CSV table of C-alpha atoms in Angstrom, one decimal:
chain,number,residue,atom,x,y,z
A,1,GLY,CA,0.0,0.0,0.0
A,2,GLY,CA,3.0,2.5,0.0
A,3,GLY,CA,3.8,3.5,-3.5
A,4,GLU,CA,3.9,6.9,-5.0
A,5,HIS,CA,1.1,8.3,-2.8
A,6,HIS,CA,3.2,7.6,0.2
A,7,ASP,CA,6.2,9.3,-1.4
A,8,THR,CA,4.1,12.4,-2.1
A,9,SER,CA,2.9,12.5,1.5
A,10,VAL,CA,6.5,12.5,2.7
A,11,TYR,CA,7.1,15.6,0.6
A,12,ASN,CA,3.9,17.3,1.9
A,13,ASN,CA,4.6,16.4,5.5
A,14,ILE,CA,8.0,17.9,5.4
A,15,HIS,CA,6.7,21.0,3.8
A,16,GLN,CA,4.0,21.4,6.5
A,17,GLN,CA,6.5,20.8,9.2
A,18,LEU,CA,8.8,23.6,8.1
A,19,LEU,CA,6.9,26.3,6.3
A,20,PRO,CA,3.5,27.3,7.8
A,21,SER,CA,4.8,28.5,11.2
A,22,PRO,CA,8.5,29.3,10.5
A,23,LEU,CA,9.0,31.3,13.7
A,24,SER,CA,7.8,28.5,16.0
A,25,HIS,CA,11.5,27.3,16.2
A,26,SER,CA,14.6,29.3,17.1
A,27,VAL,CA,16.9,30.4,14.3
A,28,ALA,CA,19.4,27.6,15.2
A,29,ASP,CA,16.6,24.9,15.3
A,30,ARG,CA,15.2,26.0,11.9
A,31,GLN,CA,18.6,25.9,10.3
A,32,SER,CA,19.5,22.4,11.7
A,33,LEU,CA,16.2,20.7,10.8
A,34,TYR,CA,17.1,20.3,7.1
A,35,ASN,CA,19.6,17.3,7.5
A,36,THR,CA,16.8,14.9,8.4
A,37,ASN,CA,14.6,16.4,5.8
A,38,ILE,CA,17.1,15.8,3.0
A,39,MET,CA,17.4,12.1,4.1
A,40,MET,CA,13.6,11.7,3.9
A,41,LEU,CA,13.3,13.5,0.6
A,42,THR,CA,16.2,11.5,-0.9
A,43,THR,CA,14.5,8.2,0.2
A,44,ALA,CA,11.2,9.3,-1.5
A,45,THR,CA,13.1,10.4,-4.6
A,46,ARG,CA,14.8,6.9,-4.9
A,47,ARG,CA,11.5,5.2,-4.6
A,48,ILE,CA,9.9,7.4,-7.2
A,49,ALA,CA,12.9,6.8,-9.5
A,50,SER,CA,12.5,3.1,-9.1
A,51,LYS,CA,8.9,3.3,-10.2
A,52,VAL,CA,9.9,5.4,-13.2
A,53,ALA,CA,12.5,2.8,-14.1
A,54,THR,CA,10.0,-0.1,-14.1
A,55,SER,CA,7.0,1.6,-15.7
A,56,GLN,CA,8.1,4.4,-17.9
A,57,SER,CA,11.5,3.5,-19.4
A,58,LYS,CA,10.1,2.4,-22.8
A,59,GLY,CA,8.6,5.8,-23.6
A,60,MET,CA,11.7,7.9,-22.6
A,61,SER,CA,14.8,8.9,-24.3
A,62,THR,CA,18.1,7.5,-23.0
A,63,VAL,CA,19.2,10.8,-21.5
A,64,ALA,CA,15.8,11.3,-19.7
A,65,PHE,CA,15.8,7.7,-18.5
A,66,GLN,CA,19.3,7.9,-17.0
A,67,THR,CA,18.5,11.2,-15.4
A,68,ALA,CA,15.2,10.0,-13.9
A,69,THR,CA,16.7,6.8,-12.4
A,70,SER,CA,19.6,8.6,-10.7
A,71,SER,CA,18.8,9.5,-7.1
A,72,PHE,CA,19.5,12.9,-5.6
A,73,ALA,CA,22.3,11.5,-3.5
A,74,ASP,CA,24.0,9.9,-6.5
A,75,VAL,CA,24.2,13.0,-8.6
A,76,THR,CA,24.7,15.8,-6.0
A,77,PRO,CA,28.0,17.5,-6.6
A,78,ALA,CA,30.2,18.5,-3.6
A,79,TYR,CA,29.6,22.2,-4.2
A,80,VAL,CA,25.9,21.6,-3.5
A,81,ALA,CA,26.2,19.0,-0.7
A,82,GLU,CA,28.9,20.9,1.1
A,83,ALA,CA,27.7,24.5,0.4
A,84,PRO,CA,28.4,26.8,3.3
A,85,THR,CA,25.6,27.8,5.6
A,86,PRO,CA,25.0,31.4,6.7
A,87,THR,CA,25.5,32.9,10.1
A,88,ILE,CA,22.3,34.4,11.5
A,89,SER,CA,21.7,36.8,14.4
A,90,GLU,CA,18.7,38.7,15.7
A,91,LEU,CA,18.8,42.1,17.3
A,92,GLY,CA,16.7,42.9,20.3
A,93,ASN,CA,14.1,44.6,18.2
A,94,GLY,CA,13.7,41.7,15.8
A,95,VAL,CA,16.0,42.8,12.9
A,96,LYS,CA,17.5,39.7,11.3
A,97,VAL,CA,21.2,39.9,10.4
A,98,VAL,CA,22.6,37.2,8.0
A,99,SER,CA,26.1,36.8,6.6
A,100,LEU,CA,27.7,34.4,4.2
A,101,PHE,CA,31.3,35.5,4.1
A,102,GLY,CA,34.3,33.8,2.5
A,103,GLY,CA,37.5,33.0,4.3
A,104,SER,CA,38.9,36.6,4.1
A,105,ALA,CA,37.8,39.5,6.2
A,106,THR,CA,39.0,42.0,3.6
A,107,GLY,CA,37.8,42.5,0.2
A,108,SER,CA,34.5,43.5,-1.4
A,109,SER,CA,31.2,42.9,0.4
A,110,TYR,CA,27.6,43.2,-0.8
A,111,THR,CA,24.6,44.1,1.3
A,112,SER,CA,21.0,43.4,0.7
A,113,VAL,CA,18.3,44.9,3.0
A,114,ARG,CA,14.8,43.6,2.5
A,115,VAL,CA,11.8,45.2,4.3
A,116,SER,CA,8.4,43.5,4.5
A,117,GLY,CA,5.1,45.1,5.4
A,118,VAL,CA,5.8,47.9,2.8
A,119,GLY,CA,5.5,48.0,-1.0
A,120,SER,CA,2.8,48.8,-3.6
A,121,ARG,CA,0.2,46.5,-1.8
A,122,PHE,CA,0.2,49.0,1.0
A,123,ASP,CA,-0.1,52.2,-1.1
A,124,LYS,CA,-3.1,54.4,-0.1
A,125,VAL,CA,-2.6,57.0,-2.8
A,126,GLY,CA,-0.6,55.1,-5.4
A,127,GLY,CA,3.1,55.0,-6.1
A,128,GLU,CA,4.3,56.4,-2.7
A,129,HIS,CA,6.4,53.3,-1.9
A,130,ALA,CA,8.0,53.3,-5.3
A,131,LEU,CA,8.8,57.0,-4.9
A,132,LEU,CA,10.4,56.3,-1.5
A,133,ALA,CA,12.5,53.6,-3.2
A,134,ASN,CA,13.5,56.0,-6.0
A,135,LEU,CA,14.6,58.7,-3.5
A,136,THR,CA,16.7,56.2,-1.5
A,137,GLY,CA,18.2,54.1,-4.3
A,138,GLY,CA,16.0,51.1,-3.5
A,139,GLU,CA,13.6,48.9,-5.4
A,140,VAL,CA,9.9,48.4,-4.8
A,141,GLY,CA,8.0,45.1,-4.8
A,142,ARG,CA,4.3,44.4,-4.1
A,143,GLU,CA,5.0,43.4,-0.5
A,144,HIS,CA,8.5,44.6,0.2
A,145,LEU,CA,11.2,47.3,-0.4
A,146,SER,CA,14.8,46.3,-1.0
A,147,PHE,CA,18.0,48.4,-0.6
A,148,SER,CA,21.6,47.9,-1.4
A,149,SER,CA,23.0,49.4,1.8
A,150,VAL,CA,22.1,49.7,5.5
A,151,ALA,CA,22.4,53.4,5.3
A,152,ALA,CA,19.8,53.7,2.5
A,153,ALA,CA,17.4,51.5,4.5
A,154,SER,CA,17.9,53.5,7.6
A,155,SER,CA,17.2,56.8,5.7
A,156,ALA,CA,14.0,55.3,4.2
A,157,LEU,CA,12.7,53.9,7.5
A,158,THR,CA,13.5,56.8,9.8
A,159,GLY,CA,12.1,59.5,7.5
A,160,ASN,CA,15.4,61.1,6.7
A,161,VAL,CA,14.8,61.1,3.0
A,162,ALA,CA,17.0,63.5,1.0
A,163,GLY,CA,16.7,64.3,-2.7
A,164,ASP,CA,14.6,66.3,-5.1
A,165,VAL,CA,11.1,64.9,-4.8
A,166,GLU,CA,9.8,66.7,-7.9
A,167,ALA,CA,12.6,65.3,-10.0
A,168,ALA,CA,12.0,61.8,-8.6
A,169,LYS,CA,8.3,62.1,-9.4
A,170,ALA,CA,9.0,63.2,-13.0
A,171,TYR,CA,11.4,60.2,-13.4
A,172,GLN,CA,8.7,57.8,-12.0
A,173,ILE,CA,6.0,59.2,-14.2
A,174,SER,CA,8.2,58.8,-17.3
A,175,LYS,CA,9.1,55.3,-16.3
A,176,VAL,CA,5.4,54.3,-15.9
A,177,ALA,CA,4.5,56.0,-19.2
A,178,ASN,CA,7.2,54.2,-21.1
A,179,SER,CA,6.8,50.7,-19.5
A,180,SER,CA,6.3,47.8,-21.9
A,181,TYR,CA,2.9,46.4,-22.6
A,182,GLU,CA,3.9,43.2,-20.8
A,183,THR,CA,4.6,45.2,-17.6
A,184,GLN,CA,1.4,47.2,-18.0
A,185,MET,CA,-0.7,44.0,-18.4
A,186,MET,CA,0.9,42.4,-15.3
A,187,ASP,CA,-0.3,45.4,-13.4
A,188,GLN,CA,-3.7,45.2,-15.0
A,189,VAL,CA,-4.2,41.5,-14.3
A,190,HIS,CA,-3.4,42.2,-10.6
A,191,PHE,CA,-5.9,45.1,-10.8
A,192,THR,CA,-8.8,43.0,-12.1
A,193,ALA,CA,-8.0,39.8,-10.1
A,194,TYR,CA,-7.9,41.7,-6.7
A,195,GLN,CA,-10.3,44.5,-7.5
A,196,ASN,CA,-12.3,44.2,-4.3
A,197,SER,CA,-9.3,44.4,-1.9
A,198,PRO,CA,-9.5,47.1,0.8
A,199,SER,CA,-7.5,50.4,0.5
A,200,GLY,CA,-4.1,50.1,2.1
A,201,ASN,CA,-3.9,46.4,1.6
A,202,SER,CA,-4.5,45.7,-2.1
A,203,LEU,CA,-2.6,43.7,-4.6
A,204,ALA,CA,-4.6,45.5,-7.2
A,205,ASN,CA,-2.4,48.6,-6.8
A,206,ALA,CA,-0.1,49.4,-9.7
A,207,LEU,CA,3.5,48.5,-8.8
A,208,GLU,CA,4.7,52.1,-9.3
A,209,GLY,CA,1.5,54.0,-9.3
A,210,THR,CA,-0.2,55.9,-12.1
A,211,ALA,CA,0.7,59.3,-13.6
A,212,ASP,CA,-2.2,60.9,-11.7
A,213,SER,CA,-1.4,59.3,-8.4
A,214,ILE,CA,2.3,60.0,-8.6
A,215,SER,CA,1.6,63.7,-9.4
A,216,SER,CA,-0.4,64.1,-6.2
A,217,LEU,CA,2.4,62.8,-4.0
A,218,SER,CA,4.4,65.1,-1.7
A,219,ALA,CA,7.5,64.8,0.4
A,220,SER,CA,5.3,64.2,3.4
A,221,SER,CA,3.6,61.3,1.6
A,222,VAL,CA,6.8,59.3,1.7
A,223,SER,CA,8.6,60.5,4.8
A,224,SER,CA,6.2,58.7,7.2
A,225,LEU,CA,6.0,55.4,5.4
A,226,GLY,CA,8.6,53.8,7.7
A,227,ALA,CA,6.7,54.7,10.8
A,228,ASN,CA,4.8,51.4,11.0
A,229,VAL,CA,7.8,49.2,10.2
A,230,PHE,CA,8.9,47.0,13.0
A,231,GLY,CA,12.4,45.5,13.5
A,232,SER,CA,11.0,42.1,12.7
A,233,ASP,CA,10.1,43.4,9.2
A,234,VAL,CA,13.7,44.0,8.3
A,235,CYS,CA,16.4,41.5,7.2
A,236,VAL,CA,19.9,42.5,6.4
A,237,VAL,CA,22.1,40.1,4.4
A,238,CYS,CA,25.8,40.6,3.6
A,239,THR,CA,27.9,38.4,1.3
A,240,GLY,CA,31.5,38.5,0.0
A,241,SER,CA,34.2,39.4,2.6
A,242,GLY,CA,33.7,40.6,6.1
A,243,GLU,CA,33.1,39.8,9.7
A,244,HIS,CA,29.7,38.9,11.1
A,245,ASP,CA,30.2,40.7,14.5
A,246,LYS,CA,31.1,43.9,12.8
A,247,LEU,CA,28.1,43.6,10.5
A,248,VAL,CA,25.8,43.1,13.6
A,249,GLU,CA,27.3,46.2,15.2
A,250,GLU,CA,26.8,48.3,12.1
A,251,VAL,CA,23.1,47.2,11.7
A,252,ASP,CA,22.4,47.8,15.4
A,253,ASN,CA,23.8,51.3,15.2
A,254,ALA,CA,21.6,52.1,12.1
A,255,LEU,CA,18.4,50.1,12.7
A,256,GLY,CA,18.5,49.3,16.4
A,257,SER,CA,16.1,52.2,17.0
A,258,LEU,CA,13.2,50.5,15.1
A,259,LYS,CA,10.4,49.5,17.4
A,260,SER,CA,9.8,45.9,18.3
A,261,ALA,CA,6.6,44.1,17.4
A,262,GLY,CA,7.0,41.7,20.3
A,263,SER,CA,7.1,37.9,20.1
A,264,GLY,CA,5.1,35.7,17.8
A,265,LYS,CA,4.8,37.9,14.7
A,266,GLU,CA,4.4,35.6,11.7
A,267,VAL,CA,6.6,35.9,8.7
A,268,ALA,CA,5.1,38.0,5.8
A,269,ALA,CA,1.8,38.2,7.7
A,270,VAL,CA,-1.0,40.5,6.3
A,271,GLY,CA,-4.2,41.7,7.9
A,272,GLU,CA,-6.6,40.1,5.4
A,273,LYS,CA,-6.3,37.5,2.7
A,274,ALA,CA,-6.7,38.9,-0.8
A,275,ALA,CA,-9.8,37.7,-2.6
A,276,PHE,CA,-9.2,36.5,-6.2
A,277,ILE,CA,-12.1,37.4,-8.6
A,278,GLY,CA,-12.5,35.9,-12.0
A,279,SER,CA,-12.7,38.8,-14.4
A,280,ASP,CA,-11.0,40.5,-17.3
A,281,ILE,CA,-10.0,44.0,-18.5
A,282,ARG,CA,-9.6,44.7,-22.2
A,283,ILE,CA,-8.1,47.8,-23.8
A,284,ARG,CA,-8.9,47.6,-27.5
A,285,TYR,CA,-6.9,49.5,-30.2
A,286,ASP,CA,-8.0,48.5,-33.6
A,287,SER,CA,-5.1,50.5,-35.1
A,288,HIS,CA,-2.7,48.0,-33.5
A,289,ASP,CA,-1.6,44.9,-35.4
A,290,THR,CA,-0.4,43.1,-32.3
A,291,ALA,CA,-1.8,42.4,-28.8
A,292,THR,CA,-0.4,41.6,-25.4
A,293,ILE,CA,-2.4,39.5,-22.9
A,294,ALA,CA,-1.8,38.3,-19.4
A,295,LEU,CA,-3.8,35.3,-18.2
A,296,ALA,CA,-3.7,34.2,-14.6
A,297,PHE,CA,-5.3,31.7,-12.2
A,298,GLU,CA,-5.1,32.0,-8.5
A,299,GLY,CA,-1.8,30.5,-7.4
A,300,ALA,CA,-0.2,29.8,-4.0
A,301,SER,CA,1.4,31.8,-1.2
A,302,TRP,CA,5.1,31.3,-0.3
A,303,THR,CA,4.2,28.8,2.4
A,304,ASP,CA,1.6,26.9,0.5
A,305,PRO,CA,2.5,23.2,-0.2
A,306,LYS,CA,1.5,24.0,-3.8
A,307,ALA,CA,4.3,26.5,-4.2
A,308,MET,CA,6.9,24.1,-5.4
A,309,PRO,CA,4.7,22.1,-7.8
A,310,LEU,CA,3.5,25.4,-9.3
A,311,ALA,CA,7.2,26.4,-9.9
A,312,LEU,CA,7.7,23.1,-11.7
A,313,MET,CA,4.5,23.6,-13.7
A,314,SER,CA,5.7,27.0,-14.9
A,315,THR,CA,8.8,25.3,-16.1
A,316,ILE,CA,6.8,22.7,-17.9
A,317,LEU,CA,4.9,25.4,-19.8
A,318,GLY,CA,8.2,27.3,-20.4
A,319,SER,CA,8.9,30.4,-22.4
A,320,PHE,CA,9.5,31.3,-26.1
A,321,ASN,CA,10.6,34.3,-28.0
A,322,VAL,CA,10.8,34.5,-31.7
A,323,SER,CA,14.2,36.3,-31.5
A,324,SER,CA,15.8,33.7,-29.2
A,325,GLY,CA,17.1,31.6,-32.1
A,326,LEU,CA,15.6,28.2,-30.9
A,327,GLY,CA,12.6,28.5,-33.1
A,328,LYS,CA,10.7,25.3,-33.5
A,329,ASP,CA,13.3,23.4,-31.5
A,330,VAL,CA,12.3,24.9,-28.2
A,331,SER,CA,11.5,22.1,-25.7
A,332,PRO,CA,8.2,22.8,-23.9
A,333,ALA,CA,5.1,21.5,-25.7
A,334,LEU,CA,3.2,24.8,-25.4
A,335,CYS,CA,6.2,26.7,-26.9
A,336,GLN,CA,6.7,24.2,-29.7
A,337,GLU,CA,3.1,24.6,-30.8
A,338,VAL,CA,3.3,28.4,-30.6
A,339,ALA,CA,6.5,28.4,-32.7
A,340,ILE,CA,5.4,25.8,-35.3
A,341,ASN,CA,2.1,27.5,-35.9
A,342,GLY,CA,3.4,31.1,-35.6
A,343,VAL,CA,0.6,32.2,-33.3
A,344,ALA,CA,2.7,34.5,-31.0
A,345,SER,CA,6.0,36.3,-31.1
A,346,SER,CA,6.6,35.6,-27.4
A,347,VAL,CA,5.0,33.6,-24.6
A,348,ALA,CA,6.2,33.0,-21.1
A,349,ALA,CA,4.6,31.2,-18.1
A,350,PHE,CA,4.8,32.9,-14.7
A,351,ASN,CA,4.3,31.9,-11.1
A,352,LEU,CA,4.1,34.7,-8.5
A,353,SER,CA,3.8,34.1,-4.8
A,354,TYR,CA,2.7,36.5,-2.1
A,355,SER,CA,2.2,36.2,1.7
A,356,ASP,CA,-1.4,35.0,1.3
A,357,THR,CA,-2.0,34.2,-2.3
A,358,GLY,CA,-0.4,34.0,-5.7
A,359,LEU,CA,-0.9,34.2,-9.5
A,360,PHE,CA,-0.1,31.5,-12.0
A,361,GLY,CA,-0.4,31.9,-15.7
A,362,MET,CA,1.2,33.3,-18.9
A,363,VAL,CA,1.9,36.6,-20.7
A,364,ALA,CA,2.1,36.6,-24.5
A,365,THR,CA,2.4,39.0,-27.4
A,366,ALA,CA,0.8,37.9,-30.7
A,367,PRO,CA,-0.5,39.2,-34.0
A,368,ASP,CA,-4.0,40.6,-33.8
A,369,ASN,CA,-5.3,37.9,-36.2
A,370,LYS,CA,-3.7,35.0,-34.3
A,371,LEU,CA,-5.3,35.5,-30.8
A,372,ASP,CA,-8.0,32.9,-31.3
A,373,ASP,CA,-5.4,30.4,-32.4
A,374,LEU,CA,-3.1,31.3,-29.5
A,375,MET,CA,-5.8,30.6,-27.0
A,376,TRP,CA,-6.7,27.4,-28.8
A,377,TYR,CA,-3.2,26.0,-28.3
A,378,ALA,CA,-2.6,27.6,-24.8
A,379,MET,CA,-5.6,26.4,-22.9
A,380,PRO,CA,-5.2,22.7,-23.6
A,381,ASN,CA,-1.6,22.9,-22.5
A,382,PHE,CA,-2.7,24.4,-19.2
A,383,VAL,CA,-5.5,21.9,-18.7
A,384,ARG,CA,-3.4,18.8,-19.5
A,385,LEU,CA,-1.3,19.5,-16.5
A,386,ALA,CA,-4.2,18.2,-14.4
A,387,HIS,CA,-4.5,15.0,-16.5
A,388,GLY,CA,-0.8,14.0,-16.8
A,389,ILE,CA,2.2,14.8,-19.0
A,390,SER,CA,4.9,12.5,-20.2
A,391,GLU,CA,7.6,11.4,-17.8
A,392,GLU,CA,10.2,12.9,-20.1
A,393,GLU,CA,8.6,16.3,-19.8
A,394,LEU,CA,8.6,16.0,-16.1
A,395,VAL,CA,12.2,15.0,-15.9
A,396,ARG,CA,13.2,17.8,-18.3
A,397,ALA,CA,11.3,20.3,-16.3
A,398,LYS,CA,13.0,19.2,-13.0
A,399,ILE,CA,16.4,19.7,-14.6
A,400,THR,CA,15.4,23.1,-15.9
A,401,LEU,CA,14.0,24.2,-12.5
A,402,LYS,CA,17.1,23.1,-10.7
A,403,ALA,CA,19.2,25.0,-13.2
A,404,ARG,CA,17.1,28.1,-12.4
A,405,ILE,CA,17.6,27.6,-8.7
A,406,LEU,CA,21.4,27.5,-9.2
A,407,SER,CA,21.3,30.5,-11.5
A,408,SER,CA,19.4,32.5,-8.9
A,409,LEU,CA,22.4,32.0,-6.6
A,410,ASP,CA,25.0,33.0,-9.2
A,411,GLY,CA,27.2,35.6,-7.5
A,412,ASP,CA,27.3,37.3,-4.1
A,413,ILE,CA,24.7,39.9,-4.9
A,414,ALA,CA,22.1,37.4,-6.2
A,415,THR,CA,22.8,35.1,-3.3
A,416,GLY,CA,22.3,37.8,-0.8
A,417,GLU,CA,19.0,38.9,-2.3
A,418,GLU,CA,17.7,35.3,-2.4
A,419,MET,CA,18.7,34.7,1.2
A,420,ALA,CA,16.9,37.9,2.3
A,421,ARG,CA,13.8,36.8,0.4
A,422,GLN,CA,13.8,33.3,2.0
A,423,MET,CA,14.3,34.7,5.5
A,424,GLN,CA,11.2,36.9,5.1
A,425,THR,CA,8.9,34.5,3.3
A,426,ILE,CA,9.6,31.1,4.9
A,427,GLY,CA,11.5,32.2,8.0
A,428,ARG,CA,14.9,30.6,7.3
A,429,VAL,CA,17.5,30.2,4.6
A,430,MET,CA,16.8,26.9,2.8
A,431,PRO,CA,20.1,25.1,2.0
A,432,LEU,CA,20.8,24.5,-1.7
A,433,ALA,CA,20.9,20.7,-1.2
A,434,GLU,CA,17.4,20.8,0.4
A,435,MET,CA,16.0,22.9,-2.4
A,436,LEU,CA,17.3,20.5,-5.1
A,437,ALA,CA,16.0,17.5,-3.0
A,438,ARG,CA,12.6,19.0,-2.9
A,439,VAL,CA,12.5,19.4,-6.7
A,440,ASP,CA,13.6,15.8,-7.1
A,441,ALA,CA,10.9,14.6,-4.7
A,442,LEU,CA,8.1,16.0,-6.8
A,443,THR,CA,6.0,13.5,-8.6
A,444,MET,CA,3.4,13.4,-11.4
A,445,ASP,CA,0.7,13.1,-8.8
A,446,ASP,CA,1.9,16.4,-7.3
A,447,VAL,CA,1.6,18.2,-10.6
A,448,LYS,CA,-1.8,16.7,-11.4
A,449,ALA,CA,-3.2,17.5,-7.9
A,450,THR,CA,-2.0,21.0,-8.0
A,451,ALA,CA,-3.2,21.7,-11.5
A,452,ASN,CA,-6.6,20.3,-10.6
A,453,ASP,CA,-6.8,22.8,-7.7
A,454,VAL,CA,-5.5,25.8,-9.6
A,455,ILE,CA,-6.5,25.3,-13.3
A,456,ASN,CA,-9.1,22.6,-13.8
A,457,ASP,CA,-12.5,24.3,-14.0
A,458,GLN,CA,-11.3,27.4,-12.2
A,459,ASP,CA,-12.0,31.1,-12.8
A,460,HIS,CA,-9.3,33.2,-14.3
A,461,ALA,CA,-8.2,36.8,-14.6
A,462,LEU,CA,-7.2,38.3,-17.9
A,463,ALA,CA,-5.8,41.6,-19.1
A,464,ALA,CA,-5.3,42.5,-22.7
A,465,ILE,CA,-4.3,45.5,-24.8
A,466,GLY,CA,-3.9,46.2,-28.5
A,467,GLY,CA,-5.7,44.7,-31.5
A,468,ILE,CA,-7.8,42.2,-29.5
A,469,HIS,CA,-10.8,41.9,-31.8
A,470,GLU,CA,-10.1,38.1,-32.2
A,471,LEU,CA,-9.4,37.4,-28.5
A,472,PRO,CA,-12.1,34.9,-27.3
A,473,ASP,CA,-14.5,36.2,-24.7
A,474,TYR,CA,-14.3,35.4,-21.0
A,475,ASN,CA,-16.8,32.5,-21.2
A,476,TRP,CA,-14.9,30.8,-24.0
A,477,ILE,CA,-11.7,30.8,-22.1
A,478,ARG,CA,-13.5,29.7,-18.9
A,479,ARG,CA,-15.1,26.8,-20.8
A,480,HIS,CA,-11.7,25.7,-22.0
A,481,SER,CA,-10.3,25.5,-18.5
A,482,TYR,CA,-11.5,21.9,-18.3
A,483,MET,CA,-12.0,18.8,-20.5
A,484,LEU,CA,-15.1,16.8,-21.0
A,485,ARG,CA,-13.8,13.3,-20.8
A,486,TYR,CA,-16.0,10.2,-20.9
């Protein structure tokens, strides 16, 4: 009675153990748990690989078969299994200080400061958090701000913002006006999907505001944004060369004055879950000979067990651009059909996670007279994830996802940003070996179950702009989110 269902439950049990309440353990306890987890995940992976070897080898290429039947432990290189672990400290007010230094105390160092509880989601006017980021050299996200130095973060959070506000507003308005249609449609699909969210806690807000909302901002609009930030909302990560104790002292001097939220504050907590609403927004220009669309289903939060299967599903769907040079030789089935039939110049799957929800879907640009064909090929590729794909596609997607994980840690700056994100979204830095083991432990059943929850017969949100006269209506797309199978 064990089999693949048992292996899947192993994965889900480990996920539930570590992610939903990441602050229920001390920093040291959370960091040490992963050794046992890797052993359990590796055992599950070996059992799954054995089933693949006995039931699927005839339909797989030699490379895919050899890859699928190699366990995680057999193929893990030393630079993964023996990757250094970061040093983590916590100030009295809750600020997390993380370092991953090399052997030398001298040389270049790179700092990443991530602040949660701020970002475009919490805009009340529109664009104020993006303006604060522009004035302090930071970057805005929907649920966070990031800075490249402790000094910049301190200035932003303590209200000591220097700079020409009017010049920063003009720059931001120009940036919004000249943003790509893909960027605009991603804003619009958030707007329509979360249109009923309350003011001050809305994923419907544009990432950097609108021209009108930015124009209405003043210096006082941004100087007080850090007033409600607690120490536990801040994570400082430093990589490269340096000494951890000196880093802690520097952070304490700059951010030690932030107020404490007390004990028990959940990672990436928000006041109210965002409600996803099936809907669409269409901006039609008959003079345009192309159109850009963003199609999204409700996805998963950072700590949802569906988060990793959704990441794998986005890799299965893949991405294609007519200028990439791969042409019809691109691997993912959706991209092959797009390329062979010439129904779009670009298509890319996305998987976005937030503290309480997420979006999973695709963004595409296509000729105005190919939109009906594009949706005809796209929707079956989404829906078939709920009914099963080939083992070779699954293996290839796992390899690609692991390559993406490795590339996200390519360099000290990227590594620091990723560690800061993990500390604030799952409450710990997940070791590289564990991340890869989690990918290997995913099964076909995980993909099918997740797709059944997210895609199969589910409402969607859509945003489109351009020559969209051939884009099927909402009901047509909704009807094609499931198959009638007898």
